Short mmCIF file of C-alpha atoms in Angstrom, two decimals:
data_model
loop_
_atom_site.label_atom_id
_atom_site.label_comp_id
_atom_site.label_asym_id
_atom_site.label_seq_id
_atom_site.Cartn_x
_atom_site.Cartn_y
_atom_site.Cartn_z
CA MET L 1 -12.84 -22.42 49.04
CA LYS L 2 -13.01 -25.99 47.39
CA ILE L 3 -13.09 -26.43 43.46
CA PRO L 4 -15.64 -28.44 42.08
CA GLU L 5 -14.25 -31.66 40.48
CA ASN L 6 -15.99 -31.70 37.23
CA ASP L 7 -15.18 -31.48 33.68
CA PRO L 8 -13.12 -28.16 32.45
CA ILE L 9 -15.88 -26.30 30.71
CA THR L 10 -18.45 -26.89 33.55
CA LEU L 11 -15.53 -25.97 36.02
CA SER L 12 -14.64 -22.71 34.20
CA ASN L 13 -18.44 -21.90 33.96
CA ASP L 14 -18.78 -22.31 37.82
CA LEU L 15 -15.83 -20.13 38.45
CA LEU L 16 -16.97 -17.58 36.01
CA HIS L 17 -20.31 -17.54 37.54
CA SER L 18 -18.73 -17.16 41.22
CA LEU L 19 -16.52 -14.35 40.17
CA LEU L 20 -18.98 -12.21 38.39
CA ASN L 21 -22.13 -12.77 40.68
CA HIS L 22 -20.61 -13.20 44.13
CA HIS L 23 -17.05 -11.78 44.12
CA ILE L 24 -16.58 -8.94 41.96
CA PRO L 25 -19.66 -6.94 43.15
CA LEU L 26 -17.93 -7.01 46.83
CA ILE L 27 -14.65 -5.64 45.62
CA GLN L 28 -13.29 -2.69 47.52
CA SER L 29 -9.89 -2.28 46.19
CA PHE L 30 -8.77 -1.65 42.85
CA LYS L 31 -12.18 -1.49 41.45
CA GLY L 32 -10.92 -0.06 38.18
CA LYS L 33 -8.52 -2.95 37.33
CA TRP L 34 -11.50 -5.27 38.49
CA GLY L 35 -13.65 -3.53 35.93
CA LEU L 36 -11.08 -4.50 33.21
CA ILE L 37 -11.14 -7.92 34.43
CA LYS L 38 -14.94 -8.27 34.53
CA SER L 39 -15.04 -7.23 30.57
CA LYS L 40 -12.67 -9.94 29.98
CA LEU L 41 -14.50 -12.47 31.81
CA ALA L 42 -17.64 -11.53 29.92
CA ASP L 43 -15.65 -12.42 26.58
CA LEU L 44 -14.75 -15.73 28.08
CA GLN L 45 -18.07 -16.56 29.19
CA SER L 46 -19.05 -16.22 25.57
CA GLN L 47 -16.14 -18.28 24.32
CA LEU L 48 -16.93 -21.24 26.75
CA THR L 49 -20.62 -21.17 25.22
CA ASP L 50 -18.87 -21.70 21.83
CA PHE L 51 -16.57 -24.55 23.21
CA SER L 52 -19.44 -26.51 24.58
CA GLU L 53 -20.96 -26.70 21.01
CA PHE L 54 -17.92 -28.65 19.72
CA GLN L 55 -18.01 -32.54 20.36
CA THR L 56 -14.37 -32.47 20.39
CA SER L 57 -13.63 -29.73 23.01
CA LEU L 58 -13.15 -32.22 25.58
CA THR L 59 -11.02 -34.59 23.86
CA ASN L 60 -8.80 -32.40 21.58
CA PRO L 61 -5.46 -32.07 23.53
CA LEU L 62 -5.20 -28.06 22.31
CA SER L 63 -8.89 -27.68 23.76
CA LEU L 64 -8.14 -29.35 26.94
CA ASP L 65 -4.55 -27.64 27.71
CA LEU L 66 -6.55 -24.15 27.10
CA LEU L 67 -9.45 -25.05 29.32
CA HIS L 68 -7.11 -26.21 32.01
CA SER L 69 -5.26 -23.09 31.83
CA ILE L 70 -8.43 -20.73 31.80
CA SER L 71 -9.52 -22.98 35.20
CA GLN L 72 -6.14 -22.11 36.71
CA THR L 73 -6.48 -18.36 35.69
CA LEU L 74 -9.76 -18.27 37.19
CA THR L 75 -8.77 -19.82 40.28
CA ASP L 76 -6.14 -17.29 40.80
CA ALA L 77 -8.74 -14.80 39.99
CA LEU L 78 -11.00 -15.87 42.92
CA LEU L 79 -8.26 -16.10 45.29
CA SER L 80 -7.35 -12.26 44.56
CA ALA L 81 -10.93 -11.17 44.53
CA GLU L 82 -11.28 -12.47 47.85
CA LYS L 83 -8.57 -10.41 49.15
CA CYS L 84 -9.69 -7.62 47.37
CA GLN L 85 -12.95 -7.37 49.31
CA ASP L 86 -11.14 -5.70 52.11
CA THR L 87 -9.79 -2.15 51.97
CA ASN L 88 -6.84 -3.54 54.33
CA LEU L 89 -4.46 -5.74 51.86
CA THR L 90 -3.05 -8.36 53.97
CA GLU L 91 -0.21 -8.73 51.32
CA GLY L 92 0.43 -5.42 50.82
CA LYS L 93 -0.90 -3.09 47.97
CA LEU L 94 1.96 -3.73 45.56
CA LYS L 95 1.95 -7.23 45.85
CA THR L 96 -1.75 -7.37 45.35
CA GLN L 97 -1.65 -5.12 42.34
CA SER L 98 0.94 -7.35 40.66
CA ASP L 99 -1.18 -10.57 41.37
CA ILE L 100 -4.05 -8.64 39.74
CA ASP L 101 -2.04 -7.43 36.76
CA SER L 102 -0.78 -11.11 36.10
CA ILE L 103 -4.48 -12.37 36.32
CA LEU L 104 -5.22 -9.55 33.63
CA ALA L 105 -2.58 -10.36 31.53
CA LYS L 106 -3.38 -14.42 31.71
CA LEU L 107 -7.33 -13.48 30.88
CA ASN L 108 -5.94 -11.63 28.02
CA GLN L 109 -4.04 -14.33 26.73
CA ASN L 110 -6.84 -17.03 27.30
CA VAL L 111 -9.43 -15.03 25.39
CA LYS L 112 -7.02 -14.41 22.49
CA ASP L 113 -6.03 -18.25 22.53
CA CYS L 114 -9.63 -19.08 22.80
CA GLU L 115 -10.49 -16.93 19.50
CA ILE L 116 -7.64 -18.41 17.80
CA LEU L 117 -8.55 -22.16 18.61
CA ILE L 118 -12.29 -21.56 17.82
CA LYS L 119 -11.69 -19.74 14.49
CA SER L 120 -8.92 -22.21 13.38
CA GLY L 121 -11.22 -25.14 12.58
CA VAL L 122 -9.21 -27.47 14.51
CA LEU L 123 -12.35 -28.41 16.74
CA GLN L 124 -14.26 -29.43 13.57
CA ASP L 125 -11.48 -31.46 12.17
CA GLY L 126 -11.56 -33.67 15.56
CA ILE L 127 -8.67 -35.97 16.26
CA VAL L 128 -6.53 -36.60 12.82
CA SER L 129 -6.66 -40.22 12.23
CA GLY L 130 -5.98 -42.71 9.47
CA SER L 131 -9.53 -41.98 7.71
CA GLY L 132 -9.88 -39.52 4.70
CA SER L 133 -7.65 -38.59 2.05
CA LYS L 134 -4.09 -37.85 2.45
CA ARG L 135 -4.82 -34.24 1.40
CA GLU L 136 -7.42 -33.93 4.01
CA LEU L 137 -5.30 -35.25 6.65
CA VAL L 138 -2.50 -32.88 5.71
CA ARG L 139 -4.83 -30.22 5.90
CA ALA L 140 -6.26 -31.19 9.00
CA GLU L 141 -2.73 -31.48 10.53
CA SER L 142 -1.86 -28.17 9.18
CA ARG L 143 -4.65 -26.30 10.97
CA ASN L 144 -3.71 -28.10 14.21
CA LEU L 145 -0.18 -27.05 13.99
CA ILE L 146 -0.67 -23.55 13.02
CA THR L 147 -2.99 -23.12 15.98
CA ARG L 148 -0.33 -24.76 18.08
CA LEU L 149 2.37 -22.24 16.96
CA GLN L 150 -0.29 -19.72 18.08
CA ILE L 151 -1.22 -21.02 21.73
CA GLY L 152 0.37 -22.42 24.34
CA SER L 153 3.87 -22.57 26.15
CA PRO L 154 7.19 -21.93 24.47
CA GLU L 155 7.88 -25.72 24.75
CA SER L 156 4.88 -26.72 23.00
CA LYS L 157 5.36 -24.01 20.29
CA ASN L 158 8.93 -25.51 19.77
CA LEU L 159 7.37 -28.97 19.44
CA ALA L 160 4.83 -27.82 16.98
CA MET L 161 7.66 -26.06 14.75
CA ASP L 162 9.55 -29.47 14.84
CA SER L 163 6.35 -31.02 13.36
CA VAL L 164 5.58 -28.21 11.04
CA LEU L 165 9.32 -28.72 9.36
CA SER L 166 8.65 -32.47 9.19
CA LEU L 167 5.39 -31.84 7.51
CA ILE L 168 6.62 -29.37 4.88
CA GLN L 169 9.82 -31.08 4.21
CA GLU L 170 7.85 -34.23 3.11
CA ASP L 171 6.81 -32.75 -0.31
CA ASP L 172 5.96 -29.59 -2.07
CA LYS L 173 2.11 -30.34 -1.84
CA ASN L 174 2.41 -30.13 1.77
CA VAL L 175 3.88 -26.90 1.55
CA MET L 176 0.83 -25.72 -0.77
CA ILE L 177 -1.58 -26.90 1.84
CA ALA L 178 -0.01 -25.29 4.63
CA VAL L 179 0.34 -22.10 2.87
CA ALA L 180 -3.28 -22.35 2.00
CA GLN L 181 -4.25 -22.81 5.57
CA GLY L 182 -2.35 -19.57 6.63
CA ILE L 183 0.82 -20.76 7.86
CA VAL L 184 2.80 -17.82 6.60
CA PRO L 185 1.63 -14.98 8.57
CA VAL L 186 1.80 -16.99 11.64
CA LEU L 187 5.73 -17.84 10.93
CA VAL L 188 6.39 -14.28 10.39
CA ARG L 189 4.66 -13.10 13.68
CA LEU L 190 6.87 -15.99 15.26
CA LEU L 191 10.05 -14.21 13.95
CA ASP L 192 8.95 -10.82 14.99
CA CYS L 193 8.03 -11.43 18.40
CA ASN L 194 9.86 -12.60 21.45
CA SER L 195 10.45 -16.00 20.29
CA SER L 196 13.37 -18.21 21.87
CA PHE L 197 16.55 -19.01 19.64
CA ASP L 198 15.42 -22.27 18.75
CA ILE L 199 11.90 -21.36 17.57
CA LYS L 200 13.36 -18.25 15.51
CA GLU L 201 15.94 -20.83 13.84
CA LYS L 202 13.28 -23.39 13.10
CA THR L 203 10.80 -20.35 12.03
CA VAL L 204 13.46 -19.08 9.28
CA ALA L 205 14.11 -22.77 7.85
CA ALA L 206 10.51 -23.42 7.54
CA ILE L 207 10.21 -20.16 5.51
CA SER L 208 13.34 -20.84 3.55
CA ILE L 209 11.48 -24.30 2.45
CA ILE L 210 8.15 -22.07 1.67
CA SER L 211 10.07 -19.83 -0.55
CA MET L 212 11.67 -22.50 -2.83
CA VAL L 213 8.14 -23.72 -3.86
CA ASP L 214 7.24 -21.11 -6.82
CA SER L 215 3.39 -21.21 -6.42
CA SER L 216 3.91 -20.03 -2.73
CA LYS L 217 6.30 -17.25 -3.02
CA HIS L 218 3.79 -14.62 -3.61
CA VAL L 219 2.43 -15.20 -0.38
CA LEU L 220 5.91 -14.60 1.43
CA ILE L 221 6.46 -11.33 -0.79
CA ALA L 222 2.78 -10.21 0.50
CA GLU L 223 4.28 -10.10 4.07
CA GLY L 224 6.19 -7.06 2.79
CA LEU L 225 8.61 -5.31 5.14
CA LEU L 226 7.73 -7.03 8.25
CA LEU L 227 9.26 -10.27 6.95
CA LEU L 228 12.34 -8.45 4.95
CA ASN L 229 13.12 -6.70 8.39
CA GLN L 230 13.36 -10.10 10.03
CA LEU L 231 15.29 -11.63 7.57
CA ILE L 232 17.86 -8.81 7.50
CA ARG L 233 18.14 -8.72 11.08
CA ILE L 234 19.02 -12.41 11.01
CA LEU L 235 21.60 -11.78 8.46
CA GLU L 236 23.23 -9.14 10.86
CA SER L 237 23.17 -11.31 14.01
CA GLY L 238 21.96 -14.93 13.66
CA SER L 239 23.65 -17.90 13.74
CA GLY L 240 25.45 -19.60 10.45
CA PHE L 241 22.46 -21.99 9.91
CA ALA L 242 19.77 -19.04 10.17
CA LYS L 243 21.81 -16.66 8.01
CA GLU L 244 21.84 -19.47 5.24
CA LYS L 245 18.06 -20.15 5.52
CA ALA L 246 17.74 -16.29 5.69
CA CYS L 247 19.33 -16.00 2.51
CA ILE L 248 17.35 -18.87 0.70
CA ALA L 249 14.34 -16.87 1.37
CA LEU L 250 15.84 -13.62 0.14
CA GLN L 251 16.97 -15.00 -3.01
CA ALA L 252 13.25 -15.80 -3.85
CA LEU L 253 12.28 -12.32 -2.33
CA SER L 254 15.06 -10.19 -4.25
CA PHE L 255 13.48 -10.19 -7.72
CA SER L 256 11.04 -7.29 -7.17
CA ARG L 257 12.27 -3.79 -7.45
CA GLU L 258 10.49 -2.71 -4.24
CA ASN L 259 12.23 -5.66 -2.23
CA ALA L 260 15.55 -4.78 -3.65
CA ARG L 261 15.32 -1.43 -2.39
CA ALA L 262 14.04 -2.11 1.01
CA ILE L 263 16.88 -4.59 1.50
CA GLY L 264 19.71 -2.01 0.06
CA SER L 265 18.10 0.78 2.09
CA ARG L 266 18.37 -1.57 5.47
CA GLY L 267 21.89 -2.51 5.17
CA GLY L 268 21.25 -5.79 3.74
CA ILE L 269 24.02 -5.31 1.08
CA CYS L 270 26.73 -4.77 3.65
CA SER L 271 25.40 -7.96 5.76
CA LEU L 272 25.48 -10.04 2.63
CA LEU L 273 29.11 -9.01 1.49
CA GLU L 274 30.10 -9.82 5.02
CA ILE L 275 28.90 -13.29 4.69
CA CYS L 276 30.52 -13.59 1.24
CA GLN L 277 33.78 -12.81 3.36
CA ALA L 278 33.65 -14.73 6.41
CA GLY L 279 30.36 -17.00 5.97
CA THR L 280 30.79 -20.70 5.59
CA PRO L 281 31.18 -21.96 1.83
CA SER L 282 27.43 -22.81 1.78
CA SER L 283 26.11 -19.40 2.99
CA GLN L 284 28.82 -17.68 0.45
CA GLY L 285 27.05 -19.36 -2.38
CA LEU L 286 23.63 -18.30 -1.23
CA ALA L 287 24.57 -14.78 0.05
CA SER L 288 26.13 -13.80 -3.55
CA GLY L 289 22.85 -15.37 -4.92
CA VAL L 290 20.75 -12.80 -3.35
CA LEU L 291 23.35 -9.90 -4.55
CA ARG L 292 23.23 -11.27 -8.01
CA ASN L 293 19.42 -10.47 -7.99
CA LEU L 294 19.93 -7.15 -6.18
CA ALA L 295 22.24 -5.82 -8.61
CA VAL L 296 19.71 -6.24 -11.53
CA PHE L 297 18.37 -2.90 -10.22
CA GLU L 298 20.25 0.33 -11.24
CA GLU L 299 18.96 2.53 -8.54
CA ILE L 300 20.53 0.25 -5.68
CA ARG L 301 23.90 -0.01 -7.56
CA GLU L 302 25.21 3.09 -5.74
CA ASN L 303 24.88 0.77 -2.45
CA PHE L 304 27.22 -1.76 -4.06
CA ILE L 305 29.84 0.87 -4.90
CA GLU L 306 29.47 2.51 -1.34
CA GLU L 307 30.11 -0.95 0.05
CA ASN L 308 33.20 -1.81 -2.06
CA ALA L 309 31.26 -5.00 -3.43
CA VAL L 310 33.39 -5.31 -6.52
CA PHE L 311 36.76 -6.38 -4.57
CA VAL L 312 34.52 -8.92 -2.47
CA LEU L 313 32.90 -10.27 -5.75
CA ILE L 314 36.15 -10.52 -7.55
CA GLY L 315 37.70 -12.54 -4.60
CA LEU L 316 34.78 -14.84 -4.37
CA ALA L 317 34.88 -15.38 -8.04
CA ALA L 318 38.50 -16.37 -7.61
CA SER L 319 38.42 -18.67 -4.59
CA GLY L 320 34.75 -19.54 -3.95
CA THR L 321 32.74 -22.65 -4.63
CA ALA L 322 31.42 -23.39 -7.83
CA LEU L 323 27.92 -21.89 -6.59
CA ALA L 324 29.66 -18.82 -5.15
CA GLN L 325 31.69 -18.12 -8.12
CA GLU L 326 29.06 -18.30 -10.87
CA ASN L 327 26.57 -16.04 -8.35
CA ALA L 328 29.64 -13.64 -8.05
CA ILE L 329 30.33 -13.69 -11.67
CA GLY L 330 26.71 -12.89 -12.49
CA CYS L 331 26.45 -10.42 -9.89
CA LEU L 332 29.57 -8.42 -11.42
CA CYS L 333 27.98 -8.62 -15.06
CA ASN L 334 24.67 -7.14 -13.47
CA LEU L 335 26.56 -4.28 -11.81
CA VAL L 336 28.60 -3.20 -14.73
CA LYS L 337 26.15 -2.95 -17.18
CA ASP L 338 26.08 0.31 -18.95
CA ASP L 339 28.98 1.28 -16.60
CA GLU L 340 32.19 1.73 -18.70
CA ASN L 341 34.15 3.00 -15.57
CA LEU L 342 33.30 0.20 -13.47
CA LYS L 343 34.07 -2.40 -16.48
CA LEU L 344 37.46 -0.87 -16.40
CA LEU L 345 38.06 -1.35 -12.80
CA ILE L 346 37.13 -4.91 -12.38
CA VAL L 347 39.25 -5.59 -15.52
CA LYS L 348 42.06 -3.85 -13.62
CA GLU L 349 41.25 -5.87 -10.32
CA GLY L 350 41.72 -9.13 -12.29
CA VAL L 351 38.27 -10.08 -13.42
CA ILE L 352 39.77 -11.63 -16.68
CA GLU L 353 41.73 -14.16 -15.01
CA CYS L 354 38.91 -15.09 -12.68
CA LEU L 355 36.61 -15.52 -16.02
CA ARG L 356 38.95 -17.58 -17.69
CA ASN L 357 39.80 -19.87 -14.90
CA TYR L 358 36.05 -20.30 -13.96
CA TRP L 359 35.10 -21.00 -17.52
CA ASP L 360 38.35 -23.60 -17.86
CA SER L 361 37.07 -25.19 -14.43
CA CYS L 362 34.53 -27.18 -16.71
CA PRO L 363 31.20 -26.06 -14.52
CA PRO L 364 27.98 -27.35 -15.85
CA VAL L 365 26.88 -26.02 -19.13
CA ARG L 366 24.00 -24.02 -17.79
CA SER L 367 26.47 -22.30 -15.50
CA LEU L 368 28.46 -21.31 -18.19
CA GLU L 369 25.73 -18.55 -19.24
CA VAL L 370 26.84 -16.00 -16.77
CA ALA L 371 30.47 -16.26 -17.61
CA VAL L 372 29.27 -15.69 -21.40
CA GLU L 373 27.17 -12.83 -20.38
CA LEU L 374 29.89 -11.25 -18.51
CA LEU L 375 32.34 -11.55 -21.45
CA ARG L 376 29.62 -10.12 -23.56
CA GLY L 377 29.27 -7.08 -21.16
CA LEU L 378 32.96 -6.41 -21.18
CA ALA L 379 33.39 -6.82 -24.75
CA SER L 380 30.95 -3.93 -25.50
CA SER L 381 33.92 -1.61 -24.29
CA GLN L 382 36.18 -1.41 -27.32
CA ALA L 383 38.94 -0.81 -25.10
CA ILE L 384 38.55 -4.19 -23.38
CA ALA L 385 37.10 -6.23 -26.46
CA GLU L 386 40.66 -6.67 -28.52
CA GLY L 387 42.29 -7.84 -25.11
CA LEU L 388 39.41 -10.44 -24.87
CA VAL L 389 39.96 -11.78 -28.25
CA SER L 390 43.97 -12.02 -27.90
CA ASP L 391 43.41 -13.75 -24.33
CA GLY L 392 41.75 -16.73 -26.28
CA PHE L 393 38.14 -16.08 -25.60
CA VAL L 394 37.00 -16.69 -29.07
CA VAL L 395 38.03 -20.18 -29.16
CA ARG L 396 35.96 -20.86 -25.86
CA LEU L 397 32.98 -19.01 -27.49
CA VAL L 398 33.39 -21.23 -30.54
CA ALA L 399 33.05 -24.29 -28.26
CA VAL L 400 29.92 -22.63 -26.63
CA LEU L 401 28.37 -21.84 -29.83
CA ASN L 402 28.10 -25.68 -30.53
CA LEU L 403 26.51 -26.36 -27.02
CA GLY L 404 23.03 -28.06 -26.59
CA VAL L 405 21.76 -25.54 -24.08
CA LEU L 406 19.96 -22.56 -25.88
CA GLY L 407 20.54 -19.78 -23.25
CA VAL L 408 24.03 -20.55 -23.40
CA ARG L 409 24.39 -20.40 -27.26
CA ILE L 410 22.46 -17.04 -27.58
CA ALA L 411 24.39 -15.45 -24.92
CA ALA L 412 27.64 -16.65 -26.92
CA ALA L 413 26.40 -15.07 -30.02
CA ARG L 414 25.54 -11.93 -28.53
CA ALA L 415 29.20 -11.93 -27.03
CA VAL L 416 30.31 -12.38 -30.52
CA SER L 417 28.45 -9.24 -31.85
CA GLU L 418 30.07 -7.36 -29.17
CA LEU L 419 33.59 -8.58 -30.04
CA SER L 420 33.27 -7.78 -33.43
CA CYS L 421 34.06 -4.30 -33.11
CA ASN L 422 36.57 -3.71 -35.67
CA THR L 423 38.17 -5.31 -38.48
CA LYS L 424 40.88 -6.86 -36.47
CA THR L 425 38.63 -8.59 -34.04
CA ARG L 426 36.27 -9.72 -36.96
CA LYS L 427 39.20 -11.27 -38.91
CA GLU L 428 40.49 -13.28 -36.02
CA ILE L 429 36.83 -14.34 -34.81
CA GLY L 430 36.15 -15.56 -38.63
CA ASP L 431 39.62 -17.28 -38.62
CA LEU L 432 39.09 -19.26 -35.28
CA GLY L 433 35.92 -20.89 -36.74
CA CYS L 434 32.82 -18.80 -35.31
CA ILE L 435 30.94 -18.56 -38.67
CA GLY L 436 29.70 -22.18 -39.06
CA PRO L 437 28.08 -22.44 -35.73
CA LEU L 438 26.27 -19.11 -36.18
CA ILE L 439 24.96 -20.20 -39.71
CA LYS L 440 23.74 -23.28 -38.01
CA MET L 441 21.98 -21.17 -35.37
CA LEU L 442 20.00 -19.47 -38.08
CA ASP L 443 17.83 -22.46 -38.36
CA GLY L 444 17.34 -22.64 -34.59
CA LYS L 445 13.95 -23.01 -33.39
CA ALA L 446 13.69 -19.87 -30.87
CA VAL L 447 13.37 -16.30 -32.52
CA GLU L 448 16.00 -15.05 -29.89
CA GLU L 449 18.51 -17.63 -31.27
CA LYS L 450 18.06 -16.74 -34.86
CA GLU L 451 18.33 -13.03 -34.41
CA ALA L 452 21.51 -13.15 -31.90
CA ALA L 453 22.97 -15.35 -34.53
CA SER L 454 21.92 -13.04 -37.66
CA LYS L 455 23.01 -10.08 -35.57
CA ALA L 456 26.46 -11.31 -35.09
CA LEU L 457 26.94 -12.49 -38.61
CA SER L 458 25.91 -9.16 -39.91
CA LEU L 459 28.74 -7.43 -38.29
CA LEU L 460 31.41 -10.43 -39.02
CA LEU L 461 30.42 -10.31 -42.78
CA LEU L 462 31.75 -6.65 -42.70
CA TYR L 463 35.10 -8.12 -43.16
CA ALA L 464 35.78 -9.48 -46.76
CA GLY L 465 37.49 -12.89 -45.61
CA ASN L 466 34.49 -13.73 -43.54
CA ARG L 467 32.18 -12.99 -46.69
CA ARG L 468 34.37 -15.80 -48.48
CA ILE L 469 33.69 -18.26 -45.46
CA PHE L 470 30.07 -17.61 -45.49
CA ARG L 471 29.89 -18.08 -49.12
CA LYS L 472 31.64 -21.51 -48.82
CA ALA L 473 29.46 -22.75 -46.13
CA GLU L 474 26.45 -24.87 -46.97
CA GLY L 475 22.93 -23.52 -46.65
CA GLY L 476 24.01 -19.92 -45.12
CA ILE L 477 22.16 -17.97 -47.97
CA VAL L 478 18.90 -20.05 -47.97
CA SER L 479 18.73 -19.78 -44.12
CA THR L 480 19.09 -16.24 -44.36
CA VAL L 481 16.42 -15.50 -46.85
CA GLN L 482 14.24 -17.64 -44.86
CA LEU L 483 14.64 -15.12 -41.91
CA LEU L 484 13.36 -12.21 -44.19
CA ASP L 485 9.77 -13.64 -43.99
CA ALA L 486 7.46 -11.13 -42.36
CA SER L 487 5.44 -14.01 -40.89
CA ILE L 488 8.54 -14.49 -38.61
CA GLN L 489 7.71 -12.06 -35.86
CA ASN L 490 10.18 -10.37 -33.29
CA LEU L 491 12.95 -10.74 -35.24
CA ASP L 492 14.89 -7.55 -36.39
CA LYS L 493 14.97 -8.00 -40.08
CA LYS L 494 17.62 -5.51 -40.73
CA TYR L 495 20.19 -8.17 -39.80
CA PRO L 496 19.41 -10.80 -42.24
CA VAL L 497 18.93 -7.86 -45.01
CA SER L 498 22.52 -6.70 -43.95
CA ILE L 499 23.99 -10.11 -44.27
CA LEU L 500 22.51 -10.50 -48.02
CA ALA L 501 23.43 -6.85 -48.69
CA SER L 502 27.20 -7.72 -47.78
CA LEU L 503 26.86 -10.95 -50.44
CA ILE L 504 25.21 -9.20 -53.06
CA HIS L 505 27.83 -8.43 -55.25
CA SER L 506 28.86 -12.25 -55.71
CA ASN L 507 26.65 -13.54 -58.92
CA LYS L 508 26.35 -17.00 -57.32
CA CYS L 509 24.91 -15.64 -53.95
CA ARG L 510 22.34 -13.18 -55.81
CA LYS L 511 21.43 -16.23 -57.76
CA GLN L 512 20.87 -18.24 -54.81
CA MET L 513 18.90 -15.27 -53.03
CA ILE L 514 16.65 -15.16 -55.84
CA ALA L 515 16.00 -18.65 -56.12
CA ALA L 516 15.16 -18.89 -52.20
CA GLY L 517 12.51 -16.14 -52.66
CA ALA L 518 14.25 -13.04 -51.49
CA SER L 519 12.36 -10.68 -53.80
CA VAL L 520 8.92 -11.66 -52.71
CA HIS L 521 10.12 -11.13 -49.19
CA LEU L 522 11.94 -7.85 -49.59
CA LYS L 523 8.89 -6.24 -51.12
CA LYS L 524 6.72 -6.95 -48.07
CA LEU L 525 9.81 -5.38 -45.99
CA VAL L 526 9.87 -2.41 -48.16
CA ASP L 527 6.45 -1.97 -47.47
CA MET L 528 7.21 -2.17 -43.59
CA ASN L 529 10.18 0.51 -44.09
CA VAL L 530 13.04 -2.18 -42.98
CA GLU L 531 16.20 -0.70 -43.10
CA GLY L 532 18.32 -1.62 -46.24
CA SER L 533 15.10 -3.57 -47.57
CA LYS L 534 14.85 -1.24 -50.62
CA LYS L 535 18.66 -1.01 -51.50
CA LEU L 536 18.95 -4.83 -51.46
CA LEU L 537 15.56 -5.49 -53.62
CA ASP L 538 16.89 -3.05 -56.06
CA GLY L 539 20.25 -4.88 -55.98
CA LEU L 540 18.69 -8.07 -56.80
CA GLY L 541 16.56 -6.48 -59.69
CA ARG L 542 19.76 -5.06 -61.24
CA GLY L 543 21.25 -8.35 -60.90
CA LYS L 544 18.38 -10.09 -63.13
CA ILE L 545 19.10 -7.15 -65.78
CA TRP L 546 22.57 -7.89 -66.02
CA GLY L 547 21.86 -11.65 -66.32
CA VAL L 548 19.82 -10.86 -69.42
CA PHE L 549 22.62 -8.76 -71.12
CA ALA L 550 25.16 -11.53 -70.09
CA ARG L 551 23.00 -14.19 -71.96
CA HIS L 552 23.16 -11.69 -75.22
#
């Protein structure tokens, strides 16, 4: 049979016509399978009609490759159809059946690829050229690459994946454009199917890049368990490179309770801990970051206990990279929250020495916040607090209270509150210089800073020696009175009320309170039933009466 030399659409249509009208009607063997083939040929015929309506169908490389593949499939079908027109199969029944099954599989793939290409919009884009805005060019290139990832040979998909990585590594805007064009579901399917090792590694690298762009994370999250399962599988059996990229993606996905549960129930914590023990320094830092996120959720903390995570995390906090240490400490901080026994366990296993060494290694100021938070968490246990004070952590806190990073200052003030559990610790904290920086924080811009400082001071001033330090400090009374203002919302007024109540027996302090307008604010707080406000207001009133008698 001579194949006409023509453009691929005309060639394919000619082959289709011959099959449907001249060959299939004469089939004698495997009529059922040929009936399935006939149905697929009808679909293909309709798609070829659609192709003919696009001006670029004979110039677009993707379209041309697909049309040539279709022509080859139809040519093979014609040859097999001729053989099946006789009940006496010259090549044997099994060989002929295998050939027919292969043709049917190729036709299925051709029909699927045609549908993808037609719907992709690539044929409307034409050949990407230098014309048009950069955004339009990136959008067209994204559609082209997304289509190439779905059709063609493994080699073609691998090359397309290289181009995808090059495109999205360029800048975040390219990531957002590619995501808007629908690249994420395609990448997830590539992880899920029988892709080559190279393609899977590049695919997880692309997903990790997308996960680092905040505006695109929600699209990854929407992929749900399908993506999570693939990433966890990579943690178990992927290469070192792939594990690192999977950890980057999981860091973005592990903030939700539902995803955290899924990771915990599918062995993800065990795999992450193994990376923390035996992975590369880089992967240890990333894996511990995922664990830190997961430890926030109380319902999966049991998974950490079952895997003896505490011992791995303390080891990492002692000897990991700076990032691994920070994340390990952060993870421990989340794990021990509200668990007295676990706090005592990690102290027994040497966490305080790890904490001290990390703190003294002069990490970036922002990275100190996790250390301060862990200190705060441990200090909430009275059995541990006194030891922390005697181990020199108050001096470290004083330095942190004077730093320029808001979150670190707030964490430090809250740690002071926890450490102020008895007269002994309150005295030591006051003697070491915490009160001055806390008074300055009362004038901070953030309500959280004002409240953290006022709470710490309200506890420290239960010790008489600290009240003397406070009275000598400039501006302490005025700054505290200002916090009574009812217009300052989301600040628990009982803390500034407590500070002032502890000082009211001082005539000088009482006069300063009245001069600063405390009575006006307190009348409103009494109406709001703020704890201690009525007693303080009454105290200020008695002070005025005593003042009158004193003058006479």
